[in-house]
Amino acid sequence: MNNRFDRGHALVVIDVQKDFCPGGALPIENGDAVVPVLNRWIAQAVASDVPIYVSRDWHPVGHISFAESGGAWPPHCIQDTDGARFHPDLGLPSSVVKVTKGVRFDHDQNSAFDETGLAMKLRRDGITTLWIGGLAQDVCVLATILDARREGFDVILIENATRPVTLAGGEKALQEMLDAGVRLTA
Ligand code: VGL
Ligand code: ZN
């Protein structure tokens, strides 16, 4: 599918943060490869007057998802640390809407829709269709996309703008997305 931004469309960028890129606390192989791809989509969105929503994983110290607290992950994206910053080369215009998640003490929020109010915000902004990329394909991108479909949004995954934690996880995630009615673009 070609890039056909239209009225009611939005670009959604998930968790492109330093800790998820090589050298970070929870590095995803070639995680930083999504940056130049997304920068082209961001530039197109700006040129087409398509709004951009950007999520960030933003954990308190000792978060429930960290191994030290019985969770699955090494500490990462701790609030106000360097690793929690967006990748420095990500070309975000000042007009982006930021969605902060992973802040809750009682559960992790892999999905950008999980108790963030994002679905309401998108509806208020007149959005029906989401073009989505970011990190990681088999964790937060997957959870966000499945919630987006449950919330009734049309979803297009930008395939070369995402990378998985594991290859097998990425393939499984892609199948789950397709089963949920997600469309794909290069
Ligand atoms: C993520 C693992 C832990 C993600 C967040 O953004 O995909 N993965 N926290
Ligand atoms: Zn996290």
mmCIF file of C-alpha atoms and ligand atoms in Angstrom:
data_model
loop_
_atom_site.group_PDB
_atom_site.id
_atom_site.type_symbol
_atom_site.label_atom_id
_atom_site.label_comp_id
_atom_site.label_asym_id
_atom_site.label_seq_id
_atom_site.Cartn_x
_atom_site.Cartn_y
_atom_site.Cartn_z
ATOM 1 C CA MET A 1 0.000 0.000 0.000
ATOM 2 C CA ASN A 2 1.269 3.444 -0.827
ATOM 3 C CA ASN A 3 1.271 6.277 1.633
ATOM 4 C CA ARG A 4 -2.215 7.718 1.211
ATOM 5 C CA PHE A 5 -2.650 10.120 4.050
ATOM 6 C CA ASP A 6 -6.166 11.463 4.101
ATOM 7 C CA ARG A 7 -8.550 13.363 6.344
ATOM 8 C CA GLY A 8 -9.105 11.526 9.614
ATOM 9 C CA HIS A 9 -5.709 9.852 9.449
ATOM 10 C CA ALA A 10 -2.946 10.057 12.051
ATOM 11 C CA LEU A 11 0.641 8.860 12.355
ATOM 12 C CA VAL A 12 1.357 7.011 15.615
ATOM 13 C CA VAL A 13 4.971 6.439 16.702
ATOM 14 C CA ILE A 14 5.507 3.988 19.565
ATOM 15 C CA ASP A 15 8.393 4.206 22.054
ATOM 16 C CA VAL A 16 11.336 5.207 19.834
ATOM 17 C CA GLN A 17 13.515 5.817 22.882
ATOM 18 C CA LYS A 18 17.246 5.460 23.487
ATOM 19 C CA ASP A 19 16.866 2.494 25.862
ATOM 20 C CA PHE A 20 15.250 0.430 23.081
ATOM 21 C CA CYS A 21 18.071 1.156 20.642
ATOM 22 C CA PRO A 22 21.580 -0.363 20.462
ATOM 23 C CA GLY A 23 23.571 0.794 23.500
ATOM 24 C CA GLY A 24 20.413 1.219 25.589
ATOM 25 C CA ALA A 25 19.168 -0.697 28.634
ATOM 26 C CA LEU A 26 16.773 -2.946 26.680
ATOM 27 C CA PRO A 27 18.286 -2.831 23.219
ATOM 28 C CA ILE A 28 16.329 -4.103 20.234
ATOM 29 C CA GLU A 29 18.458 -5.330 17.339
ATOM 30 C CA ASN A 30 18.523 -2.553 14.733
ATOM 31 C CA GLY A 31 15.974 -0.647 16.771
ATOM 32 C CA ASP A 32 17.534 2.588 15.566
ATOM 33 C CA ALA A 33 16.922 1.562 11.934
ATOM 34 C CA VAL A 34 13.328 2.734 12.317
ATOM 35 C CA VAL A 35 14.440 6.340 12.852
ATOM 36 C CA PRO A 36 15.236 7.396 9.253
ATOM 37 C CA VAL A 37 12.142 5.559 8.008
ATOM 38 C CA LEU A 38 9.907 7.250 10.532
ATOM 39 C CA ASN A 39 11.495 10.603 9.799
ATOM 40 C CA ARG A 40 10.256 10.340 6.220
ATOM 41 C CA TRP A 41 6.749 9.488 7.448
ATOM 42 C CA ILE A 42 6.852 12.350 9.938
ATOM 43 C CA ALA A 43 7.875 14.795 7.213
ATOM 44 C CA GLN A 44 5.040 13.512 4.989
ATOM 45 C CA ALA A 45 2.547 13.798 7.832
ATOM 46 C CA VAL A 46 3.580 17.376 8.528
ATOM 47 C CA ALA A 47 3.338 18.224 4.816
ATOM 48 C CA SER A 48 -0.126 16.616 4.652
ATOM 49 C CA ASP A 49 -1.423 18.231 7.850
ATOM 50 C CA VAL A 50 -1.816 14.780 9.417
ATOM 51 C CA PRO A 51 -1.483 14.846 13.216
ATOM 52 C CA ILE A 52 1.263 12.842 14.918
ATOM 53 C CA TYR A 53 0.917 11.014 18.242
ATOM 54 C CA VAL A 54 4.077 9.756 19.916
ATOM 55 C CA SER A 55 4.173 7.409 22.892
ATOM 56 C CA ARG A 56 6.929 6.977 25.422
ATOM 57 C CA ASP A 57 7.568 4.271 28.000
ATOM 58 C CA TRP A 58 8.087 6.238 31.221
ATOM 59 C CA HIS A 59 8.650 4.026 34.230
ATOM 60 C CA PRO A 60 9.058 4.975 37.875
ATOM 61 C CA VAL A 61 12.156 3.620 39.649
ATOM 62 C CA GLY A 62 11.611 -0.047 40.629
ATOM 63 C CA HIS A 63 8.652 -0.430 38.253
ATOM 64 C CA ILE A 64 6.596 -3.615 38.455
ATOM 65 C CA SER A 65 7.799 -4.654 34.953
ATOM 66 C CA PHE A 66 11.448 -4.707 36.087
ATOM 67 C CA ALA A 67 13.151 -8.011 37.038
ATOM 68 C CA GLU A 68 14.026 -6.611 40.486
ATOM 69 C CA SER A 69 10.267 -6.309 41.136
ATOM 70 C CA GLY A 70 9.351 -9.685 39.647
ATOM 71 C CA GLY A 71 8.771 -8.446 36.113
ATOM 72 C CA ALA A 72 10.146 -9.580 32.779
ATOM 73 C CA TRP A 73 12.465 -6.748 31.815
ATOM 74 C CA PRO A 74 15.714 -5.127 32.879
ATOM 75 C CA PRO A 75 15.185 -1.611 34.220
ATOM 76 C CA HIS A 76 14.566 0.695 31.247
ATOM 77 C CA CYS A 77 13.008 4.033 30.330
ATOM 78 C CA ILE A 78 13.167 5.325 33.886
ATOM 79 C CA GLN A 79 11.517 8.720 34.158
ATOM 80 C CA ASP A 80 13.795 11.673 33.381
ATOM 81 C CA THR A 81 16.860 9.525 32.622
ATOM 82 C CA ASP A 82 18.825 9.837 29.403
ATOM 83 C CA GLY A 83 17.716 6.366 28.283
ATOM 84 C CA ALA A 84 14.073 7.413 28.435
ATOM 85 C CA ARG A 85 14.607 10.205 25.907
ATOM 86 C CA PHE A 86 13.368 9.881 22.350
ATOM 87 C CA HIS A 87 16.104 8.849 19.912
ATOM 88 C CA PRO A 88 17.995 12.085 19.288
ATOM 89 C CA ASP A 89 17.677 11.763 15.502
ATOM 90 C CA LEU A 90 13.904 11.333 15.557
ATOM 91 C CA GLY A 91 12.616 14.463 13.864
ATOM 92 C CA LEU A 92 9.630 15.315 16.013
ATOM 93 C CA PRO A 93 7.891 18.614 15.290
ATOM 94 C CA SER A 94 6.710 20.585 18.304
ATOM 95 C CA SER A 95 3.120 19.877 17.271
ATOM 96 C CA VAL A 96 3.267 16.174 18.213
ATOM 97 C CA VAL A 97 0.910 14.900 20.894
ATOM 98 C CA LYS A 98 2.860 12.893 23.472
ATOM 99 C CA VAL A 99 1.344 9.870 25.196
ATOM 100 C CA THR A 100 3.054 8.802 28.404
ATOM 101 C CA LYS A 101 2.602 5.195 29.552
ATOM 102 C CA GLY A 102 4.222 2.706 31.904
ATOM 103 C CA VAL A 103 3.806 5.109 34.826
ATOM 104 C CA ARG A 104 1.304 3.065 36.805
ATOM 105 C CA PHE A 105 2.501 1.301 39.955
ATOM 106 C CA ASP A 106 -0.035 -1.533 39.772
ATOM 107 C CA HIS A 107 0.392 -2.827 36.218
ATOM 108 C CA ASP A 108 2.480 -2.336 33.094
ATOM 109 C CA GLN A 109 0.979 -0.485 30.149
ATOM 110 C CA ASN A 110 2.309 -2.012 26.959
ATOM 111 C CA SER A 111 -0.511 -0.454 24.981
ATOM 112 C CA ALA A 112 -0.593 3.298 24.417
ATOM 113 C CA PHE A 113 -4.377 2.948 24.883
ATOM 114 C CA ASP A 114 -4.145 1.372 28.362
ATOM 115 C CA GLU A 115 -5.684 3.918 30.743
ATOM 116 C CA THR A 116 -4.141 6.850 28.894
ATOM 117 C CA GLY A 117 -7.316 8.329 27.397
ATOM 118 C CA LEU A 118 -5.807 8.035 23.918
ATOM 119 C CA ALA A 119 -8.915 6.550 22.269
ATOM 120 C CA MET A 120 -11.014 9.483 23.477
ATOM 121 C CA LYS A 121 -8.375 11.957 22.359
ATOM 122 C CA LEU A 122 -8.176 10.451 18.867
ATOM 123 C CA ARG A 123 -11.969 10.468 18.509
ATOM 124 C CA ARG A 124 -12.128 14.074 19.643
ATOM 125 C CA ASP A 125 -9.501 14.895 17.043
ATOM 126 C CA GLY A 126 -11.649 13.219 14.372
ATOM 127 C CA ILE A 127 -9.227 10.377 13.757
ATOM 128 C CA THR A 128 -10.422 7.082 12.256
ATOM 129 C CA THR A 129 -7.257 5.634 10.710
ATOM 130 C CA LEU A 130 -3.843 5.081 12.289
ATOM 131 C CA TRP A 131 -0.515 4.567 10.508
ATOM 132 C CA ILE A 132 1.686 2.941 13.151
ATOM 133 C CA GLY A 133 5.402 2.261 13.574
ATOM 134 C CA GLY A 134 7.929 2.099 16.399
ATOM 135 C CA LEU A 135 9.272 -0.293 19.049
ATOM 136 C CA ALA A 136 8.919 -3.055 19.847
ATOM 137 C CA GLN A 137 6.864 -4.885 17.226
ATOM 138 C CA ASP A 138 6.135 -7.867 19.498
ATOM 139 C CA VAL A 139 5.482 -5.883 22.693
ATOM 140 C CA CYS A 140 4.188 -2.314 22.739
ATOM 141 C CA VAL A 141 3.455 -1.950 19.019
ATOM 142 C CA LEU A 142 1.473 -5.208 19.118
ATOM 143 C CA ALA A 143 -0.462 -4.300 22.270
ATOM 144 C CA THR A 144 -1.218 -0.809 20.940
ATOM 145 C CA ILE A 145 -2.387 -2.098 17.560
ATOM 146 C CA LEU A 146 -4.662 -4.770 19.035
ATOM 147 C CA ASP A 147 -6.246 -2.167 21.326
ATOM 148 C CA ALA A 148 -6.615 0.244 18.400
ATOM 149 C CA ARG A 149 -8.548 -2.416 16.481
ATOM 150 C CA ARG A 150 -10.730 -3.174 19.538
ATOM 151 C CA GLU A 151 -11.446 0.544 19.763
ATOM 152 C CA GLY A 152 -12.578 0.476 16.140
ATOM 153 C CA PHE A 153 -9.733 2.308 14.424
ATOM 154 C CA ASP A 154 -8.455 1.272 11.017
ATOM 155 C CA VAL A 155 -4.783 0.389 11.381
ATOM 156 C CA ILE A 156 -1.934 0.257 8.906
ATOM 157 C CA LEU A 157 1.382 -1.095 10.192
ATOM 158 C CA ILE A 158 4.441 0.503 8.598
ATOM 159 C CA GLU A 159 6.413 -2.719 8.375
ATOM 160 C CA ASN A 160 9.919 -1.346 7.930
ATOM 161 C CA ALA A 161 9.344 1.212 10.686
ATOM 162 C CA THR A 162 9.181 -1.441 13.407
ATOM 163 C CA ARG A 163 11.512 -4.063 14.903
ATOM 164 C CA PRO A 164 10.792 -6.922 17.347
ATOM 165 C CA VAL A 165 12.584 -7.965 20.547
ATOM 166 C CA THR A 166 12.829 -11.474 19.043
ATOM 167 C CA LEU A 167 12.427 -12.585 15.442
ATOM 168 C CA ALA A 168 9.955 -15.330 16.362
ATOM 169 C CA GLY A 169 8.010 -12.845 18.452
ATOM 170 C CA GLY A 170 7.884 -10.465 15.516
ATOM 171 C CA GLU A 171 6.471 -13.116 13.181
ATOM 172 C CA LYS A 172 3.836 -14.135 15.716
ATOM 173 C CA ALA A 173 2.939 -10.501 16.336
ATOM 174 C CA LEU A 174 2.537 -9.866 12.618
ATOM 175 C CA GLN A 175 0.145 -12.819 12.317
ATOM 176 C CA GLU A 176 -1.897 -11.572 15.297
ATOM 177 C CA MET A 177 -2.103 -8.147 13.703
ATOM 178 C CA LEU A 178 -3.227 -9.584 10.361
ATOM 179 C CA ASP A 179 -5.837 -11.707 12.152
ATOM 180 C CA ALA A 180 -7.094 -8.500 13.781
ATOM 181 C CA GLY A 181 -7.593 -6.855 10.387
ATOM 182 C CA VAL A 182 -4.471 -4.717 10.249
ATOM 183 C CA ARG A 183 -3.213 -3.668 6.823
ATOM 184 C CA LEU A 184 0.443 -3.388 5.915
ATOM 185 C CA THR A 185 2.604 -0.897 4.109
ATOM 186 C CA ALA A 186 6.316 -1.012 3.398
HETATM 187 C C1 VGL B 1 8.499 -2.221 25.629
HETATM 188 C C2 VGL B 1 9.431 -3.960 26.806
HETATM 189 C C3 VGL B 1 9.221 -3.301 27.989
HETATM 190 C C4 VGL B 1 8.116 -1.636 24.317
HETATM 191 C C5 VGL B 1 8.277 -1.542 26.808
HETATM 192 O O1 VGL B 1 8.013 -0.403 24.215
HETATM 193 O O2 VGL B 1 7.896 -2.410 23.364
HETATM 194 N N1 VGL B 1 9.068 -3.430 25.639
HETATM 195 N N2 VGL B 1 8.640 -2.082 27.980
HETATM 196 ZN ZN ZN B 2 8.636 -0.815 29.659
#
